[in-house]
CSV table of C-alpha atoms in Angstrom, one decimal:
chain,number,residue,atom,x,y,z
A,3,UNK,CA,201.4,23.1,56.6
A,4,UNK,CA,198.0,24.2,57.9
A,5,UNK,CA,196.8,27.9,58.5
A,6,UNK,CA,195.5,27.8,61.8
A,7,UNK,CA,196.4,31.7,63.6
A,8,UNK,CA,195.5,35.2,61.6
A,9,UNK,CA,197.1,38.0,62.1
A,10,UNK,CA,195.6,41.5,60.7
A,11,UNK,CA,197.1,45.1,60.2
A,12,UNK,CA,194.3,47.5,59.0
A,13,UNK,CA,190.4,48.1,60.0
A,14,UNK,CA,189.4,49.9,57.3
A,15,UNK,CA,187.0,48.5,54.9
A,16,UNK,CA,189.0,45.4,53.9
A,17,UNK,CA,190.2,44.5,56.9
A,18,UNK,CA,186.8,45.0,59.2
A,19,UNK,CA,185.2,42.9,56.6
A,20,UNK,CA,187.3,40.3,56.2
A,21,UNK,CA,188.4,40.6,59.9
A,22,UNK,CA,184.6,40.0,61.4
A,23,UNK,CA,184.0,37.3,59.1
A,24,UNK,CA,187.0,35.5,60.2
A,25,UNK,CA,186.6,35.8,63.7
A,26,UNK,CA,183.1,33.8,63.5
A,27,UNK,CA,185.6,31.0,61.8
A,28,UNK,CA,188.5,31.2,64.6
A,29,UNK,CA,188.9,30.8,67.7
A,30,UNK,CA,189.6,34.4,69.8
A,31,UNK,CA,193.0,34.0,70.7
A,32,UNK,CA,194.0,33.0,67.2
A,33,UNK,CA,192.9,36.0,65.1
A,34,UNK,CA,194.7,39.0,66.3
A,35,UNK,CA,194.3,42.3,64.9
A,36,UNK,CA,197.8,44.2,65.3
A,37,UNK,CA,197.1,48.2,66.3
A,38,UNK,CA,199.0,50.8,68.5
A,39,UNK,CA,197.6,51.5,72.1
A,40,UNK,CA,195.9,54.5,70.8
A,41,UNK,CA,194.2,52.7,68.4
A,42,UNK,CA,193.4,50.4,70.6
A,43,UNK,CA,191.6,52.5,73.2
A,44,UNK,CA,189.5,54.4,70.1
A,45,UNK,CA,188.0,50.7,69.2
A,46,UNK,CA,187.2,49.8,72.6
A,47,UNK,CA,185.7,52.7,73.5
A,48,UNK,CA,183.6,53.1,70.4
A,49,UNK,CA,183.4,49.9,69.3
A,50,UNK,CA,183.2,48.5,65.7
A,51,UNK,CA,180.4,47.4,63.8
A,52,UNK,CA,179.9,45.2,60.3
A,53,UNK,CA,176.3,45.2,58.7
A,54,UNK,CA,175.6,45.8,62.3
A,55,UNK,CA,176.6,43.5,64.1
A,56,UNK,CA,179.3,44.4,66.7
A,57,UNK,CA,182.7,43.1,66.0
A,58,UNK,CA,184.6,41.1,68.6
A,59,UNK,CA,188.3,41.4,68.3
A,60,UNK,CA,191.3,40.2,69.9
A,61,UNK,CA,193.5,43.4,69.7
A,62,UNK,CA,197.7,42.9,70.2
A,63,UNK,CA,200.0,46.0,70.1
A,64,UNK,CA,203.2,45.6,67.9
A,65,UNK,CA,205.6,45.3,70.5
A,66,UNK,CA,203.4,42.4,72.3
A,67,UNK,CA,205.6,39.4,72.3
A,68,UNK,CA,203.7,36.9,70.2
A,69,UNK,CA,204.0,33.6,68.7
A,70,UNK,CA,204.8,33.9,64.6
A,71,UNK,CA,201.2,33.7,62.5
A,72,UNK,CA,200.7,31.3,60.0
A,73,UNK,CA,199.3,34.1,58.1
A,74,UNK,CA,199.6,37.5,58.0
A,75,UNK,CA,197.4,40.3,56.5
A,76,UNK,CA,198.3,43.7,55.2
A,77,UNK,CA,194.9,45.8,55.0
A,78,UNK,CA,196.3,49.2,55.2
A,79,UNK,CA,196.2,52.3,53.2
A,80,UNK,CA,199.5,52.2,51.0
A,81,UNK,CA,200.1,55.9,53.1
A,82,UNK,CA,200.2,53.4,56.2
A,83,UNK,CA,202.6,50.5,54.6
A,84,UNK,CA,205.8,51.7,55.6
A,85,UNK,CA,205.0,51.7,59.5
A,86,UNK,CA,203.2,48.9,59.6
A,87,UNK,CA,205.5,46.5,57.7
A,88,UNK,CA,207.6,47.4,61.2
A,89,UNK,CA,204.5,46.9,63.1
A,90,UNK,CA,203.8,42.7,62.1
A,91,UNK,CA,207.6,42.2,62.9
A,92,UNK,CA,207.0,39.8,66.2
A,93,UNK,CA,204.1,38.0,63.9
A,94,UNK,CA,206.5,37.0,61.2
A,95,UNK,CA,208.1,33.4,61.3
A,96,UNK,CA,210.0,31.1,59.4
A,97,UNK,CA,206.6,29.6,57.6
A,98,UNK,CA,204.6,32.8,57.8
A,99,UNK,CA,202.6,33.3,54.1
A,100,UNK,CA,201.6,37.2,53.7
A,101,UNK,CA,198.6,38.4,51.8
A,102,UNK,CA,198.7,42.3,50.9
A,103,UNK,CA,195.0,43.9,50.1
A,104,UNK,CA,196.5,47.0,49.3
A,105,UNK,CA,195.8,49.1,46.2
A,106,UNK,CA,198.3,49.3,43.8
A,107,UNK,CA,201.2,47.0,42.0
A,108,UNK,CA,204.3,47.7,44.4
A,109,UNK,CA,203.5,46.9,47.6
A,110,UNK,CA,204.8,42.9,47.8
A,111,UNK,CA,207.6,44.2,46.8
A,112,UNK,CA,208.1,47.0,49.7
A,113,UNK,CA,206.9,43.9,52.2
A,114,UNK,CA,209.0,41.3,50.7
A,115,UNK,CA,212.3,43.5,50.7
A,116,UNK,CA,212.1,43.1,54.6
A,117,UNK,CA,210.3,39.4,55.2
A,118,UNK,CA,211.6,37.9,52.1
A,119,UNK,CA,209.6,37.5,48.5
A,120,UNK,CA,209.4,33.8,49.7
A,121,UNK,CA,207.1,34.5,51.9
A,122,UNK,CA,204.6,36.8,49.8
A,123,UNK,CA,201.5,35.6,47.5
A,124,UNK,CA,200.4,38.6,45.6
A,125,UNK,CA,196.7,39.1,45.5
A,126,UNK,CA,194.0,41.8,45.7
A,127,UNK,CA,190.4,41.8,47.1
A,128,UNK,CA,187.6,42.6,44.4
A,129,UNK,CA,184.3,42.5,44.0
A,130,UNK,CA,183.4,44.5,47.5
A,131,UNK,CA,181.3,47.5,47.8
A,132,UNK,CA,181.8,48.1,51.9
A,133,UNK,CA,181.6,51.7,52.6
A,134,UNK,CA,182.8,52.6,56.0
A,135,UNK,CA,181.7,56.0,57.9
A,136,UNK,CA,182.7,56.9,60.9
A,137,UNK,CA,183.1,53.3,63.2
A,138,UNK,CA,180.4,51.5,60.8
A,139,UNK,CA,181.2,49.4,57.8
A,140,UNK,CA,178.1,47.7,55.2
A,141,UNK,CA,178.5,46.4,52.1
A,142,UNK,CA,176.0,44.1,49.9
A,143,UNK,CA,178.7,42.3,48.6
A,144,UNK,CA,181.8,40.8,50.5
A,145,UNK,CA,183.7,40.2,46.9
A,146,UNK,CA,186.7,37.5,47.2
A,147,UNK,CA,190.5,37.5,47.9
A,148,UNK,CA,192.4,36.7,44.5
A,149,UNK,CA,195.9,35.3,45.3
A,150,UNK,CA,198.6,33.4,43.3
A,151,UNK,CA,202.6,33.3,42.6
A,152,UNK,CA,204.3,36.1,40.2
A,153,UNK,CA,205.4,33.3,37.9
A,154,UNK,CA,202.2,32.8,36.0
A,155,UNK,CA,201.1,28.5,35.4
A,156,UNK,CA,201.8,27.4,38.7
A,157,UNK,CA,199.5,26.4,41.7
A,158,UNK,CA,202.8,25.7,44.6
A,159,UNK,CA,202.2,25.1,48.3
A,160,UNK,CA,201.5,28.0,49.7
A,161,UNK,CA,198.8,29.1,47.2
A,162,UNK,CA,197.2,25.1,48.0
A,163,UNK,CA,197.5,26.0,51.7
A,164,UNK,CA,196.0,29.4,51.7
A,165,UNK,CA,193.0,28.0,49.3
A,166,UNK,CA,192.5,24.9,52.0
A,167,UNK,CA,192.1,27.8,54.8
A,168,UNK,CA,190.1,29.8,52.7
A,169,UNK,CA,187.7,27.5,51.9
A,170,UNK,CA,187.4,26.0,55.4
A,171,UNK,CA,186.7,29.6,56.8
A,172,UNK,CA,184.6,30.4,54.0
A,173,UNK,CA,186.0,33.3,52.7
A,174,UNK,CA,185.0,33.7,48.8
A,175,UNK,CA,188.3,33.5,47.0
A,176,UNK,CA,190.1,32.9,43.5
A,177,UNK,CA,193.3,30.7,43.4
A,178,UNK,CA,194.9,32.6,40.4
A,179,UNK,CA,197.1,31.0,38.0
A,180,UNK,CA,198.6,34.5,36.4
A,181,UNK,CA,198.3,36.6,39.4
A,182,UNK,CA,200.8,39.3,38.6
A,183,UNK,CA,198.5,40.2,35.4
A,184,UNK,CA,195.3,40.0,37.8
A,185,UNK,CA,197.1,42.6,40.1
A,186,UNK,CA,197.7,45.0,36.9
A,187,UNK,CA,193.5,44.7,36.6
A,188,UNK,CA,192.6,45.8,39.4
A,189,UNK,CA,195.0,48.6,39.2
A,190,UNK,CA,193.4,49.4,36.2
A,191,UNK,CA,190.2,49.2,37.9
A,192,UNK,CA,191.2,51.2,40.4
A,193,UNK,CA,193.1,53.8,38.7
A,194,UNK,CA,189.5,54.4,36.8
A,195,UNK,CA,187.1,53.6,39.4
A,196,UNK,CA,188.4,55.3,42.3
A,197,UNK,CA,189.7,58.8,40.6
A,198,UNK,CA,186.5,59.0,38.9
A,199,UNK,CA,183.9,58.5,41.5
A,200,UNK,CA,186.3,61.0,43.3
A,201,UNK,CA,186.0,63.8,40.9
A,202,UNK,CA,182.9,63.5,40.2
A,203,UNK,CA,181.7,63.0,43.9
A,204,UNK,CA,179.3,60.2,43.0
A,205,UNK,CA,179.0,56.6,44.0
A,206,UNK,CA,179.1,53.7,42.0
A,207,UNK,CA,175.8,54.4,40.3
A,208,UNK,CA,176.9,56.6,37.9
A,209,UNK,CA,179.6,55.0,36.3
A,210,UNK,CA,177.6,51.7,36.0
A,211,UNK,CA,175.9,53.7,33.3
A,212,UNK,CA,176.6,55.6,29.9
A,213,UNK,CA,177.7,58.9,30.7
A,214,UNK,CA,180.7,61.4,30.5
A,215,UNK,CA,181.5,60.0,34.6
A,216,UNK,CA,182.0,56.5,32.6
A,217,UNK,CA,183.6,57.5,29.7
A,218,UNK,CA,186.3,59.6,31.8
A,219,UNK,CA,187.0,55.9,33.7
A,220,UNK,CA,187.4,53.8,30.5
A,221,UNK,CA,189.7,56.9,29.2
A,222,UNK,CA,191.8,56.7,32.3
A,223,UNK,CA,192.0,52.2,32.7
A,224,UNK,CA,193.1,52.5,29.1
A,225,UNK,CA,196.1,54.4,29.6
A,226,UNK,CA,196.9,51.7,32.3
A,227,UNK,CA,196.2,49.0,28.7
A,228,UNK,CA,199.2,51.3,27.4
A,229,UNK,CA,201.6,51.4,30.0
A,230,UNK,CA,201.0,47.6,30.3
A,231,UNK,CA,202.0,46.3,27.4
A,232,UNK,CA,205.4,48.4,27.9
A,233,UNK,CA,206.0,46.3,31.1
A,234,UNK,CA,205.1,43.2,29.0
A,235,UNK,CA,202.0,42.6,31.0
A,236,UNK,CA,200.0,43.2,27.8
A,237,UNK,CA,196.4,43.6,29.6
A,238,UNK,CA,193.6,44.3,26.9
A,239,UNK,CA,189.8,45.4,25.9
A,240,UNK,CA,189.0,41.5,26.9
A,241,UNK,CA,190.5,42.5,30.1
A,242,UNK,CA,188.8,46.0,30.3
A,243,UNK,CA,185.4,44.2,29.4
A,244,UNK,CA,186.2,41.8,32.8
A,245,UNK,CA,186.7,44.4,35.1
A,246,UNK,CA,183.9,46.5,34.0
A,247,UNK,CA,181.5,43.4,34.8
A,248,UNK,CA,182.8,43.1,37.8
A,249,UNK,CA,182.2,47.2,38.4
A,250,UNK,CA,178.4,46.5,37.2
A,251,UNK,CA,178.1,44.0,39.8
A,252,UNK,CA,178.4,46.4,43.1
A,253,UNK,CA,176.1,48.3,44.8
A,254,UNK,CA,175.2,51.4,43.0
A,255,UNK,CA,175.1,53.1,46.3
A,256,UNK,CA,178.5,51.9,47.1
A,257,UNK,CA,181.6,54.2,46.9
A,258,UNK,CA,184.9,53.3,46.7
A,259,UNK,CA,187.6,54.3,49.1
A,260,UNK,CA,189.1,57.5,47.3
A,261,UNK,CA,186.1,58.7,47.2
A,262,UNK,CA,185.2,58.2,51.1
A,263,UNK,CA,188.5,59.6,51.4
A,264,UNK,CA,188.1,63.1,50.2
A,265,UNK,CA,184.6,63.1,51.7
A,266,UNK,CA,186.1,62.9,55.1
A,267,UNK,CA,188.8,65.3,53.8
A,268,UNK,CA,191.7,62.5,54.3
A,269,UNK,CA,194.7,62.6,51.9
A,270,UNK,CA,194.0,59.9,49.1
A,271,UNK,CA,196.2,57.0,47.3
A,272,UNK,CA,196.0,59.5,44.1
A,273,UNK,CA,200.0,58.8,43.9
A,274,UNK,CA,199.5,55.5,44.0
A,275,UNK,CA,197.4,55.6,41.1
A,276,UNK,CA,197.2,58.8,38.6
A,277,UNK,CA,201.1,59.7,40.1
A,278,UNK,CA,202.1,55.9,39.3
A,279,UNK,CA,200.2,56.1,35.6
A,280,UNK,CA,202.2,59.5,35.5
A,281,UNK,CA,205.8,58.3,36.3
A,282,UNK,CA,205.8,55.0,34.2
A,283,UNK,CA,203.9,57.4,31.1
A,284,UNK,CA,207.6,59.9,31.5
A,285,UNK,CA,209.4,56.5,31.9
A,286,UNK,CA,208.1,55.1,28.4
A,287,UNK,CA,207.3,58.2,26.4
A,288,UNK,CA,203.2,57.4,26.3
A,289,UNK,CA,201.0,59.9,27.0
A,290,UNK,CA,198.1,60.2,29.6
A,291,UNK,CA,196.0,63.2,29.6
A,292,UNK,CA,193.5,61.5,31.6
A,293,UNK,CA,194.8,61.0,34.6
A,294,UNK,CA,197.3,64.0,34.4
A,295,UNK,CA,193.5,65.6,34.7
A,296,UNK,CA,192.5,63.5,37.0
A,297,UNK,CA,195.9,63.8,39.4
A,298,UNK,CA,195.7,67.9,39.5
A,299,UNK,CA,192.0,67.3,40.1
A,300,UNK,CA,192.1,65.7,42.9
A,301,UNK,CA,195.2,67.2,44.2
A,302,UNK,CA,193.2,70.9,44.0
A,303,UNK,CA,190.4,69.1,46.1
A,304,UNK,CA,192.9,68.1,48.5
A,305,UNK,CA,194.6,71.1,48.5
A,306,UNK,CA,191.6,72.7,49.8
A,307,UNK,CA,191.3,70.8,53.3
């Protein structure tokens, strides 16, 4: 099998990024970035722009009747999975492979129980530092896709077939041989990164450095240490130590998306992180002050739209 048409749901950071490099690679017709009419309209009336550079985009509606993709892309907020796992319906074939970007550790799952787990690699995007306001997205680094198989050891077909497309296109990626534990990282990550930044309305800067901002993240991704090694993922420090190079790495202008969030006074993923630490902490008795704080922080701030 060979990946040759894209289909994308999502333009926010991930997917403008990953979407305008791609569609330098492809030909027009066989990238197609799936959006309502509304949406629609909004883009091409205002346009959308990467480092500046206008993107070109070959928008389709969900009910467009469409040949299945070879590849399909979830680049939503996790607020936004449930609709759009509707929304890719008439882009899903036999042989379709599905990537989900989102945040988080259960949304394969959620896809899979409607397409089939057969058809889901689990990965995550790291490494990026886009920031998107208004219908503008830079970043300084593009970061990588990380995919693999649940079962840890094994490299099978589609994982070989997504890597050939991925290198062909040239988008940086990892072929991971324990992906499941690689998603629990960049939960981690995220569970610090993200509710920290938020709270403390900074940017990437001031965690990158010793302070009370980064002692509040460790605090919080080690509570996710705990919880994992109840789920018999058993991340540790080594793993804590990876992600925070990774962190060190960005922009220290950058923000992540949380933050951004509560900026333009959206609603947040804060139950997908803090209220997912929260439920599996009840479930196995282990406690996590931190992001309890964290969670009625940045529930007061929303509260306050």
């Amino acid at each position: 099998m060979e990946i040759k048409t894209v289909s994308i749901i999502g333009l926010g950071a991930l997917g403008i990024l990953f979407g305008h490099h791609l569609s330098k690679k492809l030909a027009k017709e066989d990238l197609r970035i799936i959006a309502d009419k509304n949406r629609i309209t909004k883009y091409e009336n205002n346009y959308l722009y990467c480092n500046d550079e206008r993107c070109n985009f070959n928008y389709v509606t969900p009910e467009d009747i469409c040949t299945p993709a070879d590849l399909v892309i979830f680049a939503v907020k996790f607020n936004n999975l449930k609709e759009s796992i509707e929304a890719v319906k008439n882009h899903i074939g036999d042989k379709t492979i599905i990537l989900s970007l989102l945040n988080g550790i259960t949304s394969e799952e959620l896809i899979g129980q409607t397409y089939g787990m057969e058809k889901m690699l689990y990965s995550v995007a790291q490494g990026m530092d886009a920031v998107k306001v208004g219908n503008k997205l830079t970043y300084d680094h593009m970061g990588m896709i990380c995919f693999g198989e649940r079962k840890p050891g094994i490299l099978t077909e589609k994982v070989t077939v997504v890597a050939d497309f991925f290198k062909g296109t040239e988008v940086p990626f990892e072929a991971e041989t324990d992906m499941y534990k690689r998603l629990w990282g960049k939960f981690m990550l995220n569970v610090g990164v993200n509710q920290t930044v938020a709270i403390y309305e900074s940017n990437y800067g001031e965690i990158q450095i010793e302070g009370e901002a980064r002692d509040t993240m460790i605090s919080a991704m080690r509570e996710v240490i705990s919880l994992s090694e109840e789920e018999g993922i058993n991340l540790t420090e080594e793993d804590l130590d990876y992600w925070l190079k990774v962190l060190d790495k960005l922009s220290p202008n950058g923000k992540p998306s949380m933050r951004q969030d509560l900026e333009a006074k959206r609603y947040s993923e804060v139950d997908l992180f803090a209220g997912t630490v929260l439920e599996l902490g009840k479930k196995y008795d282990v406690p996590t002050p931190v992001n309890k704080k964290l969670y009625e922080r940045i529930k007061y701030l929303e509260s306050m739209y």
